[in-house]
Coordinates of N, CA, C and O in Angstrom, one line a residue:
M1 N 0.8 -1.2 0.0 CA 0.0 0.0 0.0 C 0.9 1.2 0.0 O 1.8 1.3 0.8
I2 N 0.6 2.2 -0.9 CA 1.3 3.4 -0.9 C 0.5 4.5 -0.2 O -0.7 4.7 -0.5
T3 N 1.2 5.1 0.8 CA 0.5 6.2 1.5 C 1.2 7.5 1.1 O 2.4 7.6 1.1
E4 N 0.4 8.5 0.9 CA 0.9 9.8 0.6 C 0.7 10.7 1.8 O -0.4 10.8 2.4
T5 N 1.8 11.3 2.3 CA 1.7 12.3 3.4 C 1.3 13.6 2.8 O 1.8 14.1 1.8
I6 N 0.4 14.3 3.5 CA 0.0 15.6 3.1 C 0.6 16.6 4.1 O 0.3 16.6 5.3
E7 N 1.5 17.4 3.6 CA 2.1 18.4 4.5 C 1.2 19.6 4.6 O 0.5 20.0 3.6
L8 N 1.2 20.2 5.7 CA 0.5 21.5 5.9 C 1.2 22.6 5.1 O 2.4 22.6 5.0
E9 N 0.5 23.6 4.7 CA 1.1 24.8 4.1 C 1.9 25.4 5.2 O 1.6 25.3 6.4
P10 N 3.0 26.2 4.9 CA 3.8 26.8 5.9 C 3.1 27.6 6.9 O 3.3 27.6 8.1
K11 N 2.0 28.4 6.4 CA 1.3 29.2 7.3 C 0.5 28.4 8.3 O 0.4 28.7 9.5
E12 N -0.1 27.2 7.9 CA -0.8 26.3 8.8 C 0.1 25.7 9.8 O -0.2 25.5 10.9
K13 N 1.3 25.3 9.3 CA 2.3 24.6 10.2 C 2.7 25.6 11.2 O 2.9 25.2 12.4
A14 N 3.0 26.9 10.9 CA 3.4 27.9 11.8 C 2.3 28.0 12.9 O 2.6 28.1 14.1
K15 N 1.1 28.1 12.5 CA 0.0 28.3 13.5 C -0.1 27.0 14.4 O -0.3 27.2 15.6
Q16 N 0.0 25.9 13.8 CA 0.0 24.6 14.6 C 1.1 24.6 15.7 O 0.9 24.3 16.8
L17 N 2.3 25.0 15.3 CA 3.4 25.1 16.2 C 3.2 26.1 17.3 O 3.4 25.8 18.5
I18 N 2.7 27.3 17.0 CA 2.5 28.3 18.0 C 1.4 27.8 18.9 O 1.5 28.0 20.2
D19 N 0.3 27.2 18.4 CA -0.8 26.7 19.3 C -0.3 25.7 20.2 O -0.8 25.5 21.3
T20 N 0.6 24.9 19.7 CA 1.2 23.8 20.6 C 1.9 24.3 21.8 O 1.8 23.7 22.9
F21 N 2.6 25.5 21.6 CA 3.3 26.0 22.8 C 2.6 27.0 23.6 O 3.1 27.5 24.6
K22 N 1.4 27.4 23.2 CA 0.6 28.4 24.0 C 0.4 27.9 25.4 O 0.3 28.6 26.4
F23 N 0.2 26.6 25.6 CA -0.1 26.0 26.9 C 1.0 26.2 27.9 O 0.8 26.2 29.1
A24 N 2.2 26.4 27.4 CA 3.4 26.5 28.3 C 3.3 27.7 29.3 O 3.9 27.7 30.3
D25 N 2.6 28.8 28.9 CA 2.5 30.0 29.7 C 1.3 30.0 30.6 O 0.9 31.0 31.1
I26 N 0.6 28.9 30.7 CA -0.7 28.9 31.4 C -0.5 29.3 32.9 O -1.4 29.9 33.4
Y27 N 0.6 29.1 33.5 CA 0.8 29.5 34.9 C 1.6 30.8 35.1 O 1.8 31.2 36.2
F28 N 1.9 31.5 34.0 CA 2.6 32.7 34.2 C 1.7 33.9 33.9 O 0.8 33.9 33.2
V29 N 2.1 35.0 34.6 CA 1.3 36.2 34.5 C 1.9 37.1 33.4 O 3.2 37.1 33.3
G30 N 1.1 37.7 32.6 CA 1.7 38.5 31.5 C 0.7 38.7 30.4 O 0.9 39.5 29.5
G31 N -0.4 38.0 30.5 CA -1.4 38.2 29.5 C -1.2 37.5 28.2 O -0.2 36.8 28.0
N32 N -2.2 37.6 27.3 CA -2.1 36.9 26.0 C -1.0 37.3 25.1 O -0.4 36.5 24.4
E33 N -0.6 38.6 25.2 CA 0.5 39.0 24.3 C 1.8 38.4 24.7 O 2.5 37.9 23.8
T34 N 2.1 38.3 26.0 CA 3.3 37.6 26.4 C 3.2 36.1 26.1 O 4.2 35.5 25.7
M35 N 2.1 35.5 26.3 CA 1.9 34.1 26.0 C 2.2 33.8 24.5 O 2.9 32.9 24.2
L36 N 1.6 34.7 23.7 CA 1.8 34.5 22.2 C 3.3 34.7 21.9 O 3.8 33.9 21.1
Q37 N 4.0 35.7 22.4 CA 5.4 35.9 22.1 C 6.2 34.7 22.6 O 7.1 34.3 21.9
N38 N 5.9 34.2 23.7 CA 6.7 33.0 24.2 C 6.4 31.8 23.4 O 7.4 31.0 23.1
A39 N 5.2 31.6 22.9 CA 4.9 30.5 22.1 C 5.6 30.6 20.7 O 6.1 29.6 20.2
K40 N 5.7 31.9 20.2 CA 6.4 32.1 18.9 C 7.9 31.8 19.1 O 8.5 31.2 18.2
N41 N 8.4 32.2 20.2 CA 9.9 31.9 20.5 C 10.1 30.4 20.6 O 11.1 29.9 20.0
C42 N 9.3 29.7 21.2 CA 9.4 28.2 21.3 C 9.3 27.6 19.9 O 10.1 26.7 19.6
A43 N 8.3 28.0 19.1 CA 8.1 27.5 17.8 C 9.3 27.8 16.9 O 9.8 27.0 16.1
L44 N 9.9 29.0 17.0 CA 11.1 29.4 16.2 C 12.3 28.5 16.6 O 13.0 28.1 15.8
L45 N 12.4 28.3 17.9 CA 13.5 27.4 18.4 C 13.4 26.0 17.8 O 14.4 25.5 17.3
C46 N 12.2 25.5 17.7 CA 12.0 24.1 17.1 C 12.3 24.1 15.6 O 13.0 23.2 15.2
V47 N 11.8 25.1 14.9 CA 12.1 25.2 13.5 C 13.6 25.4 13.2 O 14.1 24.7 12.3
N48 N 14.2 26.2 14.0 CA 15.7 26.3 13.8 C 16.4 25.0 14.1 O 17.4 24.7 13.4
E49 N 16.0 24.3 15.1 CA 16.6 23.0 15.3 C 16.4 22.0 14.1 O 17.3 21.3 13.8
L50 N 15.2 22.0 13.6 CA 14.9 21.2 12.4 C 15.8 21.6 11.2 O 16.3 20.8 10.5
L51 N 15.9 22.9 11.0 CA 16.8 23.4 9.9 C 18.2 23.0 10.1 O 18.9 22.7 9.2
D52 N 18.7 22.9 11.4 CA 20.0 22.5 11.7 C 20.3 21.0 11.3 O 21.4 20.6 11.1
T53 N 19.2 20.2 11.2 CA 19.4 18.8 10.9 C 19.6 18.6 9.4 O 20.0 17.5 9.0
V54 N 19.3 19.6 8.6 CA 19.4 19.4 7.1 C 20.8 19.9 6.7 O 21.1 21.1 7.0
P55 N 21.6 19.1 6.1 CA 23.0 19.6 5.7 C 22.9 20.7 4.7 O 22.0 20.8 3.9
Y56 N 23.9 21.5 4.7 CA 24.0 22.6 3.7 C 24.6 22.2 2.4 O 24.4 22.9 1.4
I57 N 25.4 21.2 2.4 CA 26.0 20.7 1.1 C 25.6 19.3 0.7 O 25.1 18.6 1.6
N58 N 25.7 19.0 -0.5 CA 25.4 17.7 -1.1 C 23.9 17.3 -0.8 O 23.6 16.2 -0.4
N59 N 23.1 18.3 -0.9 CA 21.7 18.0 -0.6 C 21.0 17.3 -1.8 O 21.2 17.5 -2.9
T60 N 20.1 16.4 -1.4 CA 19.2 15.8 -2.3 C 18.0 16.7 -2.6 O 17.8 17.6 -1.8
P61 N 17.3 16.5 -3.6 CA 16.1 17.4 -3.9 C 15.1 17.4 -2.7 O 14.6 18.4 -2.3
A62 N 15.0 16.3 -2.0 CA 14.1 16.2 -0.9 C 14.6 17.0 0.3 O 13.8 17.7 0.9
Q63 N 15.9 17.0 0.5 CA 16.4 17.8 1.5 C 16.3 19.3 1.2 O 16.0 20.1 2.1
V64 N 16.5 19.7 0.0 CA 16.3 21.1 -0.4 C 14.9 21.5 -0.2 O 14.6 22.6 0.4
R65 N 13.9 20.7 -0.6 CA 12.5 21.0 -0.3 C 12.2 21.2 1.1 O 11.4 22.1 1.6
K66 N 12.8 20.3 2.0 CA 12.6 20.3 3.4 C 13.1 21.6 4.0 O 12.4 22.3 4.8
R67 N 14.3 22.0 3.6 CA 14.9 23.3 4.0 C 14.1 24.4 3.6 O 13.8 25.3 4.5
I68 N 13.6 24.5 2.4 CA 12.8 25.6 1.9 C 11.5 25.7 2.7 O 11.0 26.7 3.1
Y69 N 10.9 24.5 2.9 CA 9.6 24.4 3.7 C 9.8 25.0 5.1 O 9.0 25.9 5.5
Y70 N 10.8 24.6 5.8 CA 11.0 25.1 7.2 C 11.4 26.5 7.2 O 11.2 27.2 8.2
M71 N 12.1 27.0 6.2 CA 12.4 28.4 6.1 C 11.2 29.2 5.9 O 11.0 30.3 6.5
D72 N 10.2 28.7 5.1 CA 9.0 29.4 4.9 C 8.1 29.3 6.2 O 7.5 30.3 6.6
V73 N 8.2 28.2 6.9 CA 7.5 28.1 8.2 C 8.0 29.1 9.2 O 7.3 29.8 9.9
R74 N 9.4 29.2 9.3 CA 10.0 30.2 10.2 C 9.6 31.6 9.9 O 9.3 32.4 10.8
E75 N 9.5 32.0 8.6 CA 9.0 33.3 8.2 C 7.6 33.5 8.6 O 7.2 34.6 9.1
E76 N 6.7 32.5 8.4 CA 5.3 32.7 8.8 C 5.2 32.9 10.4 O 4.4 33.6 10.8
I77 N 6.0 32.2 11.1 CA 6.0 32.3 12.6 C 6.4 33.8 12.9 O 5.8 34.4 13.8
R78 N 7.4 34.3 12.3 CA 7.9 35.6 12.6 C 6.8 36.7 12.2 O 6.7 37.7 12.9
N79 N 6.0 36.4 11.2 CA 4.9 37.3 10.8 C 3.6 37.1 11.5 O 2.7 37.9 11.3
F80 N 3.5 36.1 12.3 CA 2.3 35.8 13.0 C 1.9 36.8 14.0 O 2.7 37.3 14.8

C-alpha cells in the first residue's frame, strides 16, 4: 500500500506550532500578548533545530524542499 503524506502549508504549520506552545505559559502572568510571544519563540526554536538537521552541502532534492519548507514556516512564525 502506498500512502501519501499531506504536508500542511507553511502558514498552517506555523499556526500549529504556535498553538502547541501556548499552553506553556498557562501558569505565568503577562497576558495573552506575552503568552503569544513566548509560544512564537518556542516555535522558532523548534524550526531552527529542524533546519540544523538538514545539511548545507550535497543536498538531495528532498532535503532542499525540506529546508525551503521550514524556512517558509520560520518566516510565517515571525509574521504571526
